[in-house]
mmCIF file of N, CA, C and O in Angstrom:
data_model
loop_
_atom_site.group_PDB
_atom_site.id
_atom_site.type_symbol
_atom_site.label_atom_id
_atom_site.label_comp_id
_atom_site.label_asym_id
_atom_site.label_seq_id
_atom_site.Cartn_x
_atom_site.Cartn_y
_atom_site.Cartn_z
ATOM 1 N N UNK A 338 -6.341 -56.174 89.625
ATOM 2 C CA UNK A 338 -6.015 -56.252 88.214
ATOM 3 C C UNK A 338 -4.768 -57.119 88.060
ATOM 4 O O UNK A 338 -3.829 -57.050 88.853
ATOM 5 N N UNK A 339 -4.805 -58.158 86.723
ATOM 6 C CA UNK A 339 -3.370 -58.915 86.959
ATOM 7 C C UNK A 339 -2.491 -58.361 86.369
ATOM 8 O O UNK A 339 -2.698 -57.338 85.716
ATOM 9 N N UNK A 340 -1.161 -59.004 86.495
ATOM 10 C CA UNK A 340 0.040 -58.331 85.876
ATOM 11 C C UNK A 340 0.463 -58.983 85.102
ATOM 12 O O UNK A 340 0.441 -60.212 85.156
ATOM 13 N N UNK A 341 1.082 -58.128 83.949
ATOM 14 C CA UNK A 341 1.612 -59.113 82.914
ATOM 15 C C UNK A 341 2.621 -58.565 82.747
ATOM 16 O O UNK A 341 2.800 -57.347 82.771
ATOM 17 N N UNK A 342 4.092 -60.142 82.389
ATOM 18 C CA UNK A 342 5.361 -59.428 81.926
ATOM 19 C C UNK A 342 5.713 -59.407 80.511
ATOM 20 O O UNK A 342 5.512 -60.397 79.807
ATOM 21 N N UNK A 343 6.173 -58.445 80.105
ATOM 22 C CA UNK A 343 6.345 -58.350 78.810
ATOM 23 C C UNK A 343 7.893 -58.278 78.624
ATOM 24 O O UNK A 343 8.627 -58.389 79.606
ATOM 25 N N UNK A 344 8.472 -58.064 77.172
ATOM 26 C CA UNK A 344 9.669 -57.995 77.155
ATOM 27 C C UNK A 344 9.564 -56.857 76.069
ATOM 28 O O UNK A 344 8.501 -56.839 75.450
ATOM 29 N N UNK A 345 10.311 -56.100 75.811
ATOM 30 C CA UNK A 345 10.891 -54.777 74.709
ATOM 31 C C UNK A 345 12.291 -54.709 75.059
ATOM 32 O O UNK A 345 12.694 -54.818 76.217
ATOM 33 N N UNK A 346 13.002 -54.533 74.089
ATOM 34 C CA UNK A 346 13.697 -53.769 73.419
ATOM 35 C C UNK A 346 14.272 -52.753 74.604
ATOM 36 O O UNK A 346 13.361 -52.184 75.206
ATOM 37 N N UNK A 347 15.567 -52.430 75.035
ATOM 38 C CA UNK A 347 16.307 -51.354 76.067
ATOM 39 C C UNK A 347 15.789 -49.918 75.065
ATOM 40 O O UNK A 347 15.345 -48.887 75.571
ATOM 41 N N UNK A 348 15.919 -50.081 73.964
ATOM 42 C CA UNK A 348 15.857 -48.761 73.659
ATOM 43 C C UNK A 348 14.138 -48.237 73.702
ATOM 44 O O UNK A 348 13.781 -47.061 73.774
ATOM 45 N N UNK A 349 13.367 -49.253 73.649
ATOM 46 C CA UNK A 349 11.929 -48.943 73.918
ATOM 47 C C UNK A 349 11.748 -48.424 75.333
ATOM 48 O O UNK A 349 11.258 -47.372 75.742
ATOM 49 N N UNK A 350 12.217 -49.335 75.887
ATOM 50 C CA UNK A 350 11.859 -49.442 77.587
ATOM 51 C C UNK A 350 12.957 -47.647 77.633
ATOM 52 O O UNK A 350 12.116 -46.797 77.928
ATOM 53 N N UNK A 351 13.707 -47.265 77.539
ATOM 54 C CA UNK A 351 14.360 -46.319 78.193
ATOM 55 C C UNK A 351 13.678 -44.921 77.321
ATOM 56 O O UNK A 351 13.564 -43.872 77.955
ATOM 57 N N UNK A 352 13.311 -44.959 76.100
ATOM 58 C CA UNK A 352 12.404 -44.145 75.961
ATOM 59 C C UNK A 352 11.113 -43.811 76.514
ATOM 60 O O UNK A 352 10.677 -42.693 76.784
ATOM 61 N N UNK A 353 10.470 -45.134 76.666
ATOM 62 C CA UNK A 353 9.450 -45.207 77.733
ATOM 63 C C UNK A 353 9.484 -44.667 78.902
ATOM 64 O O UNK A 353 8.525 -45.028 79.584
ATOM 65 N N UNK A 354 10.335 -43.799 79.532
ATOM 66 C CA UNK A 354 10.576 -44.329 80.769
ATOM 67 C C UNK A 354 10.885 -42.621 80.730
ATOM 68 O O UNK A 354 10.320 -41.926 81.575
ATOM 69 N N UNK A 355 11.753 -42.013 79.770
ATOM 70 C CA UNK A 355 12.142 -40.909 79.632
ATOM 71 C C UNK A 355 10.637 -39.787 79.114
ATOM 72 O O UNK A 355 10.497 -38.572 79.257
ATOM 73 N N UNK A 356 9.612 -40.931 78.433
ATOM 74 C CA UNK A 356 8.394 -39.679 78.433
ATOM 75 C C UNK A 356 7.415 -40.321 78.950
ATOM 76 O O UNK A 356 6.618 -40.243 78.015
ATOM 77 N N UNK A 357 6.967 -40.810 79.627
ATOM 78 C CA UNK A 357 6.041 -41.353 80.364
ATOM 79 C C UNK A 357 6.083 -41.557 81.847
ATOM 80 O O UNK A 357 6.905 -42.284 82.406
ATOM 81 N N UNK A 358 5.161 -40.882 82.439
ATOM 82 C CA UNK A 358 5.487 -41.068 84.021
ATOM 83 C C UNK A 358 5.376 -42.315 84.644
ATOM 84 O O UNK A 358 4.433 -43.018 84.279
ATOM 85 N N UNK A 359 6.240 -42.806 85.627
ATOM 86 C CA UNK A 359 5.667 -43.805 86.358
ATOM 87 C C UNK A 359 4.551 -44.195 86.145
ATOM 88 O O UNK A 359 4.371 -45.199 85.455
ATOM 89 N N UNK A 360 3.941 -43.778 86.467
ATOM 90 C CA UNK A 360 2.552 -44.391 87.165
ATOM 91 C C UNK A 360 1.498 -44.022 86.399
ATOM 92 O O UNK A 360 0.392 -43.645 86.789
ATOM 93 N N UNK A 361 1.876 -44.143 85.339
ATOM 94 C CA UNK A 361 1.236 -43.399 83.697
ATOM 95 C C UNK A 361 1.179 -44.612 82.621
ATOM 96 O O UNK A 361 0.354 -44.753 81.718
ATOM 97 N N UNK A 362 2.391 -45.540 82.992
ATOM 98 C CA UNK A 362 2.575 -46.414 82.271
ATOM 99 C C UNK A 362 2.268 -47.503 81.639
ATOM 100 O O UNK A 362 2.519 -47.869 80.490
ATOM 101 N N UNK A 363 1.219 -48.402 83.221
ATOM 102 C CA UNK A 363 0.722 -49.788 82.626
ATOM 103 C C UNK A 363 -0.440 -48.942 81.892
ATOM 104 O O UNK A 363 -0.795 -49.625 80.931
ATOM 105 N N UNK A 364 -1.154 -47.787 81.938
ATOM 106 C CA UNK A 364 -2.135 -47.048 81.281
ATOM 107 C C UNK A 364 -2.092 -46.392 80.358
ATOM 108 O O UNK A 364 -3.039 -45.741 79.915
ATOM 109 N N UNK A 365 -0.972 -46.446 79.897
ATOM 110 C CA UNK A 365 -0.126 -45.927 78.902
ATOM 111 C C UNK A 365 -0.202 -47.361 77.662
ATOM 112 O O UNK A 365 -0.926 -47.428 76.668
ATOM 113 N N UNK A 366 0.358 -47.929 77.939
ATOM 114 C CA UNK A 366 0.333 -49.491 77.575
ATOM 115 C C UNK A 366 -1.022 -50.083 77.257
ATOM 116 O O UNK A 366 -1.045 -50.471 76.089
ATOM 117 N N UNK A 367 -2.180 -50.288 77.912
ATOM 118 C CA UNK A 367 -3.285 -50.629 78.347
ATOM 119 C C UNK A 367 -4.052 -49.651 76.901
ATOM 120 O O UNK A 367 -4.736 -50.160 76.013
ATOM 121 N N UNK A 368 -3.861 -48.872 76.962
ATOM 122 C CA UNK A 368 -4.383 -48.011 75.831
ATOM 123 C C UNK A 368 -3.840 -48.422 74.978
ATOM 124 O O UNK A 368 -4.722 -48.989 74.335
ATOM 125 N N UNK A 369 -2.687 -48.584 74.334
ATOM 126 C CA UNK A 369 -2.006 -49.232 73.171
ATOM 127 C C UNK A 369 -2.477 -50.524 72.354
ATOM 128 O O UNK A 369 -2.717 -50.729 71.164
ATOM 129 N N UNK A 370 -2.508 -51.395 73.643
ATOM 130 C CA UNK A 370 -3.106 -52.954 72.774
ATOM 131 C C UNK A 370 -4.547 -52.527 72.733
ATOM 132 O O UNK A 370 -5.144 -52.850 71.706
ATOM 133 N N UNK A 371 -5.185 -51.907 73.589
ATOM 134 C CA UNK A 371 -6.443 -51.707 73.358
ATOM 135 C C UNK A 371 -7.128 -51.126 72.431
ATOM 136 O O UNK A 371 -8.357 -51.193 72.414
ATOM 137 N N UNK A 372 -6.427 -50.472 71.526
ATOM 138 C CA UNK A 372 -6.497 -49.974 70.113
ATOM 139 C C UNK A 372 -6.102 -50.520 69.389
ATOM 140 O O UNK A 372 -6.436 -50.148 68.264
ATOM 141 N N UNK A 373 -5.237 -51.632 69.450
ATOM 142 C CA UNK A 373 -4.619 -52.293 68.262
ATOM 143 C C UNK A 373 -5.532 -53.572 68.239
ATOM 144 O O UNK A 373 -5.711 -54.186 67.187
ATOM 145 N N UNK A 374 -6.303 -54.090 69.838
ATOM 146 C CA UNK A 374 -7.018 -55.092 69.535
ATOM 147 C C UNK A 374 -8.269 -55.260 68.958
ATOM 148 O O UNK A 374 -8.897 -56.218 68.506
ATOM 149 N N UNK A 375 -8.603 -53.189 69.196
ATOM 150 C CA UNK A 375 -9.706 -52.927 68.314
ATOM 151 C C UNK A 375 -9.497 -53.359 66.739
ATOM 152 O O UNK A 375 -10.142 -54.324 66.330
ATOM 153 N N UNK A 376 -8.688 -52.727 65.928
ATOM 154 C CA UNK A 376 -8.492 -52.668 65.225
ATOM 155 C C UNK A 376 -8.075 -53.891 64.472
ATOM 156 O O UNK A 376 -7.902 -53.788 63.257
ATOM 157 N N UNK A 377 -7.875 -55.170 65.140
ATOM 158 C CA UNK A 377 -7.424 -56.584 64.336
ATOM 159 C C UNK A 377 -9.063 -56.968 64.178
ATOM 160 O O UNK A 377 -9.694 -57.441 63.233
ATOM 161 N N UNK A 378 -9.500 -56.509 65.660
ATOM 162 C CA UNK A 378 -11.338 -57.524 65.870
ATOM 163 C C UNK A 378 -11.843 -56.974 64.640
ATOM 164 O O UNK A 378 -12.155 -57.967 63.984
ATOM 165 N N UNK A 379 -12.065 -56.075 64.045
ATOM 166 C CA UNK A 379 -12.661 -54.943 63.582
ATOM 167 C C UNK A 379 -11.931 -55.877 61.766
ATOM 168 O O UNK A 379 -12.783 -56.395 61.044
ATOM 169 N N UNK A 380 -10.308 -55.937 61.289
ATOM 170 C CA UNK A 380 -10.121 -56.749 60.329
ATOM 171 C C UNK A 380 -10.623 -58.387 60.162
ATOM 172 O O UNK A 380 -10.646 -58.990 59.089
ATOM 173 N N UNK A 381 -11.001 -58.929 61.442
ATOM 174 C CA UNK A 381 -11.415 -60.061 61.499
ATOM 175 C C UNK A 381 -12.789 -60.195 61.261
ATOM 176 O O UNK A 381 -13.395 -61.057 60.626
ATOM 177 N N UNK A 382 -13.308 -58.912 62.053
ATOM 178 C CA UNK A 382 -14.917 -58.890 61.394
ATOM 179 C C UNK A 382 -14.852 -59.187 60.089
ATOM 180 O O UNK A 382 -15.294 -60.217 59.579
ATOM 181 N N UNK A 383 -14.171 -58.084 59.396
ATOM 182 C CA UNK A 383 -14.774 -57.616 58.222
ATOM 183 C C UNK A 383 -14.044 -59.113 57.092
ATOM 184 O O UNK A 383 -14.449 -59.558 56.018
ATOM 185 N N UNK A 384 -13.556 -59.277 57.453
ATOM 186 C CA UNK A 384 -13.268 -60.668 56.521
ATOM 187 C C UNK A 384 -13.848 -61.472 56.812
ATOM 188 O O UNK A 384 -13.693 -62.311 55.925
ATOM 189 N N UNK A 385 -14.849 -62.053 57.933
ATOM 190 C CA UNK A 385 -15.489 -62.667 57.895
ATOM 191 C C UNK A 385 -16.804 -62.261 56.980
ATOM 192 O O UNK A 385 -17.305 -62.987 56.121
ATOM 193 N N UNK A 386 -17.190 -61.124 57.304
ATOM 194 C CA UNK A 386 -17.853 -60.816 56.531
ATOM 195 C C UNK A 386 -18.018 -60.869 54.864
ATOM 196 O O UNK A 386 -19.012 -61.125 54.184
ATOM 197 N N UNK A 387 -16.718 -60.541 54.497
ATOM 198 C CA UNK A 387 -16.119 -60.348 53.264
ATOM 199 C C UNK A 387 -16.646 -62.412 52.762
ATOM 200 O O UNK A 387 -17.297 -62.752 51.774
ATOM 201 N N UNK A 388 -16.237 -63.060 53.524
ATOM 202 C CA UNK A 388 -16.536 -64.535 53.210
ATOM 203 C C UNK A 388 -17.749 -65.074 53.427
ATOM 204 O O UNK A 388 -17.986 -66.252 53.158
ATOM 205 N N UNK A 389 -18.731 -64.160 53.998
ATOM 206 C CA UNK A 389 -20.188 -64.392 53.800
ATOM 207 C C UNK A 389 -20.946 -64.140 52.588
ATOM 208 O O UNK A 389 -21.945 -64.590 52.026
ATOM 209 N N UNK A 390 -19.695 -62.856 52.338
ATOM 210 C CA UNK A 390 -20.587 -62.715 51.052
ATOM 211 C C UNK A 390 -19.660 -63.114 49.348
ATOM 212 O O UNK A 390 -19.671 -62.483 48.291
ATOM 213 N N UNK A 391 -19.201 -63.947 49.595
ATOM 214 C CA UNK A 391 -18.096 -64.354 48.532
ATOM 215 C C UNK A 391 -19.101 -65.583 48.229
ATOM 216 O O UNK A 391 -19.249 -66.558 48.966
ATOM 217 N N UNK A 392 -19.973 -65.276 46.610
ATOM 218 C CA UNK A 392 -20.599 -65.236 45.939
ATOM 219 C C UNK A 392 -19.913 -67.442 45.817
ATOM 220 O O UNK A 392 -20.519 -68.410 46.276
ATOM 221 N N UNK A 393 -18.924 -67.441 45.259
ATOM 222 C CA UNK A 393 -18.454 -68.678 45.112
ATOM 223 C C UNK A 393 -17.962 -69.810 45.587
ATOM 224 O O UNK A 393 -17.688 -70.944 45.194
ATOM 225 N N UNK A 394 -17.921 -68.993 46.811
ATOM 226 C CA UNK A 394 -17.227 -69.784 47.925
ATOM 227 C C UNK A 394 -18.822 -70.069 48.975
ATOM 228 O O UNK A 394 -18.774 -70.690 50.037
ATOM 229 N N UNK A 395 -20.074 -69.504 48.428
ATOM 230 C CA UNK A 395 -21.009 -70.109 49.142
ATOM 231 C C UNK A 395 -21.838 -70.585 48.458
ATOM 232 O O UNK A 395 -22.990 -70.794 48.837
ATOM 233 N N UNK A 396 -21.254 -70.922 46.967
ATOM 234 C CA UNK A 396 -22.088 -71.988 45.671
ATOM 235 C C UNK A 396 -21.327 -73.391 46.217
ATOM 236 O O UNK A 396 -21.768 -74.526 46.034
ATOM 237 N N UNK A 397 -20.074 -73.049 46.933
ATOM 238 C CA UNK A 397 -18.981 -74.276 46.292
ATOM 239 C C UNK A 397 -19.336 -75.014 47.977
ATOM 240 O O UNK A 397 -19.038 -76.171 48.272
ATOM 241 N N UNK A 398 -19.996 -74.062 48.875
ATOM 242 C CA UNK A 398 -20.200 -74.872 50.137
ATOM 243 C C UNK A 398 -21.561 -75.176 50.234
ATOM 244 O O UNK A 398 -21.964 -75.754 51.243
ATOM 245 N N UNK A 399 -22.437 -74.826 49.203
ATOM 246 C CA UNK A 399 -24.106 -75.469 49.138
ATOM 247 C C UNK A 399 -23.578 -76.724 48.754
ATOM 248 O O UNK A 399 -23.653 -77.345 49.814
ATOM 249 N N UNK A 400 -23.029 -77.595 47.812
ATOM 250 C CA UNK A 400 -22.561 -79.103 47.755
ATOM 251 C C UNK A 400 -22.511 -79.209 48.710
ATOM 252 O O UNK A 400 -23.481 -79.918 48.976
ATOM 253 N N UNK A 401 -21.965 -78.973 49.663
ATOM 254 C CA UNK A 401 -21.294 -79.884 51.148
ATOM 255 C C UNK A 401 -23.001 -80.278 51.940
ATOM 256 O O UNK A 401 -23.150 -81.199 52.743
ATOM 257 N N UNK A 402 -24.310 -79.198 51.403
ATOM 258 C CA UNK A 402 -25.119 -79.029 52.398
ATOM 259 C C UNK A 402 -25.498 -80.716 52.746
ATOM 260 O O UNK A 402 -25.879 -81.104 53.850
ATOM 261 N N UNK A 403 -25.330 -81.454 51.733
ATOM 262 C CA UNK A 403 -25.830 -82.772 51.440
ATOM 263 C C UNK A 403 -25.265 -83.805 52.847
ATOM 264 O O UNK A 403 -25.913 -84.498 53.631
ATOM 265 N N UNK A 404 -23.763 -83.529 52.733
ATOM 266 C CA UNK A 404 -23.519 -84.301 54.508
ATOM 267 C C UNK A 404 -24.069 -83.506 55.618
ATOM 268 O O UNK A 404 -23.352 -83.422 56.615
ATOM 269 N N UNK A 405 -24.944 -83.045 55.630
ATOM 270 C CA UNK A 405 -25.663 -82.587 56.703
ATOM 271 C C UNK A 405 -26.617 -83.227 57.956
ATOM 272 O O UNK A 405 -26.531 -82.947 59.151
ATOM 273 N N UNK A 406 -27.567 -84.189 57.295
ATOM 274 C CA UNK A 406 -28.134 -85.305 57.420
ATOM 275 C C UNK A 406 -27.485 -86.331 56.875
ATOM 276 O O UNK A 406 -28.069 -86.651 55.840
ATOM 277 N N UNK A 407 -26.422 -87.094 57.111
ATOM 278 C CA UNK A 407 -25.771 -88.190 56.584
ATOM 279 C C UNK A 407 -25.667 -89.187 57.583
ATOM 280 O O UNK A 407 -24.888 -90.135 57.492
ATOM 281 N N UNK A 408 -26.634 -88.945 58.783
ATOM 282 C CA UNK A 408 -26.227 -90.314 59.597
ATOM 283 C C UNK A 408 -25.371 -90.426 60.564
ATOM 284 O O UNK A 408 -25.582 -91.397 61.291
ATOM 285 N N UNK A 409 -24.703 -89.940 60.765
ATOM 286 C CA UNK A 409 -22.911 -89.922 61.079
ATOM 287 C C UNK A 409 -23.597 -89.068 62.412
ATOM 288 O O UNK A 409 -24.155 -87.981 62.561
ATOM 289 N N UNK A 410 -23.157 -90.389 63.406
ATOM 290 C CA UNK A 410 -23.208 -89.060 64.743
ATOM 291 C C UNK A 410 -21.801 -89.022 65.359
ATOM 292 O O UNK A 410 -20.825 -89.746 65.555
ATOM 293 N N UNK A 411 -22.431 -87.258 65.631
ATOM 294 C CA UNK A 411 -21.885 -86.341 66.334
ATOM 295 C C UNK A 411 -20.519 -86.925 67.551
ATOM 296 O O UNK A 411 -21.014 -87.688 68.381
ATOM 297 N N UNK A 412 -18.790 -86.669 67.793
ATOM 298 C CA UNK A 412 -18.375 -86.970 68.540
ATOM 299 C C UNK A 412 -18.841 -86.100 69.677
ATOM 300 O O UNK A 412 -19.601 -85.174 69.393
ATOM 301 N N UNK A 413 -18.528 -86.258 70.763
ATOM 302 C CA UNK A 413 -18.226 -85.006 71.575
ATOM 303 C C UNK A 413 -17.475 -85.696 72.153
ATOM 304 O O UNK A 413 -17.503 -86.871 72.517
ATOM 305 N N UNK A 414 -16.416 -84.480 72.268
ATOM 306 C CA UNK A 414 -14.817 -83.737 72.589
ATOM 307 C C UNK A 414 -15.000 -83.885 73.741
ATOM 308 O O UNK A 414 -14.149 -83.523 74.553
#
């Protein structure tokens, strides 16, 4: 598993340290972003979603459908 360094705050890290065991910790941690990264994926869904269904904003991108077939080839990156 790799390691990552992070930085906090003395008063984080020494609270940390005062309720969390050793060897409790990167799993301790590991659980933390792992709920918070749920929880952004999960706001990112849903606004995407939210812009699938935004009634005006997919009248105002049927115009665009027209450069679709316009000729124009493709770069690749």
């Amino acid at each position: 598993m790799p390691k990552v360094l992070i930085s906090m705050p003395d008063s984080v890290i020494s609270r940390m340290r005062a309720l969390i065991p050793a060897r409790q910790r990167s799993r301790f941690i590991a659980h933390l972003v792992e709920d918070e990264l749920k929880k952004r994926e999960a706001q990112l869904f849903q606004a995407a979603l939210d812009v699938e269904q935004d009634e005006t904003l997919n009248a105002e991108m049927k115009d665009w459908d027209v450069t679709v077939d316009d000729g124009v080839e493709h770069e690749s990156w």
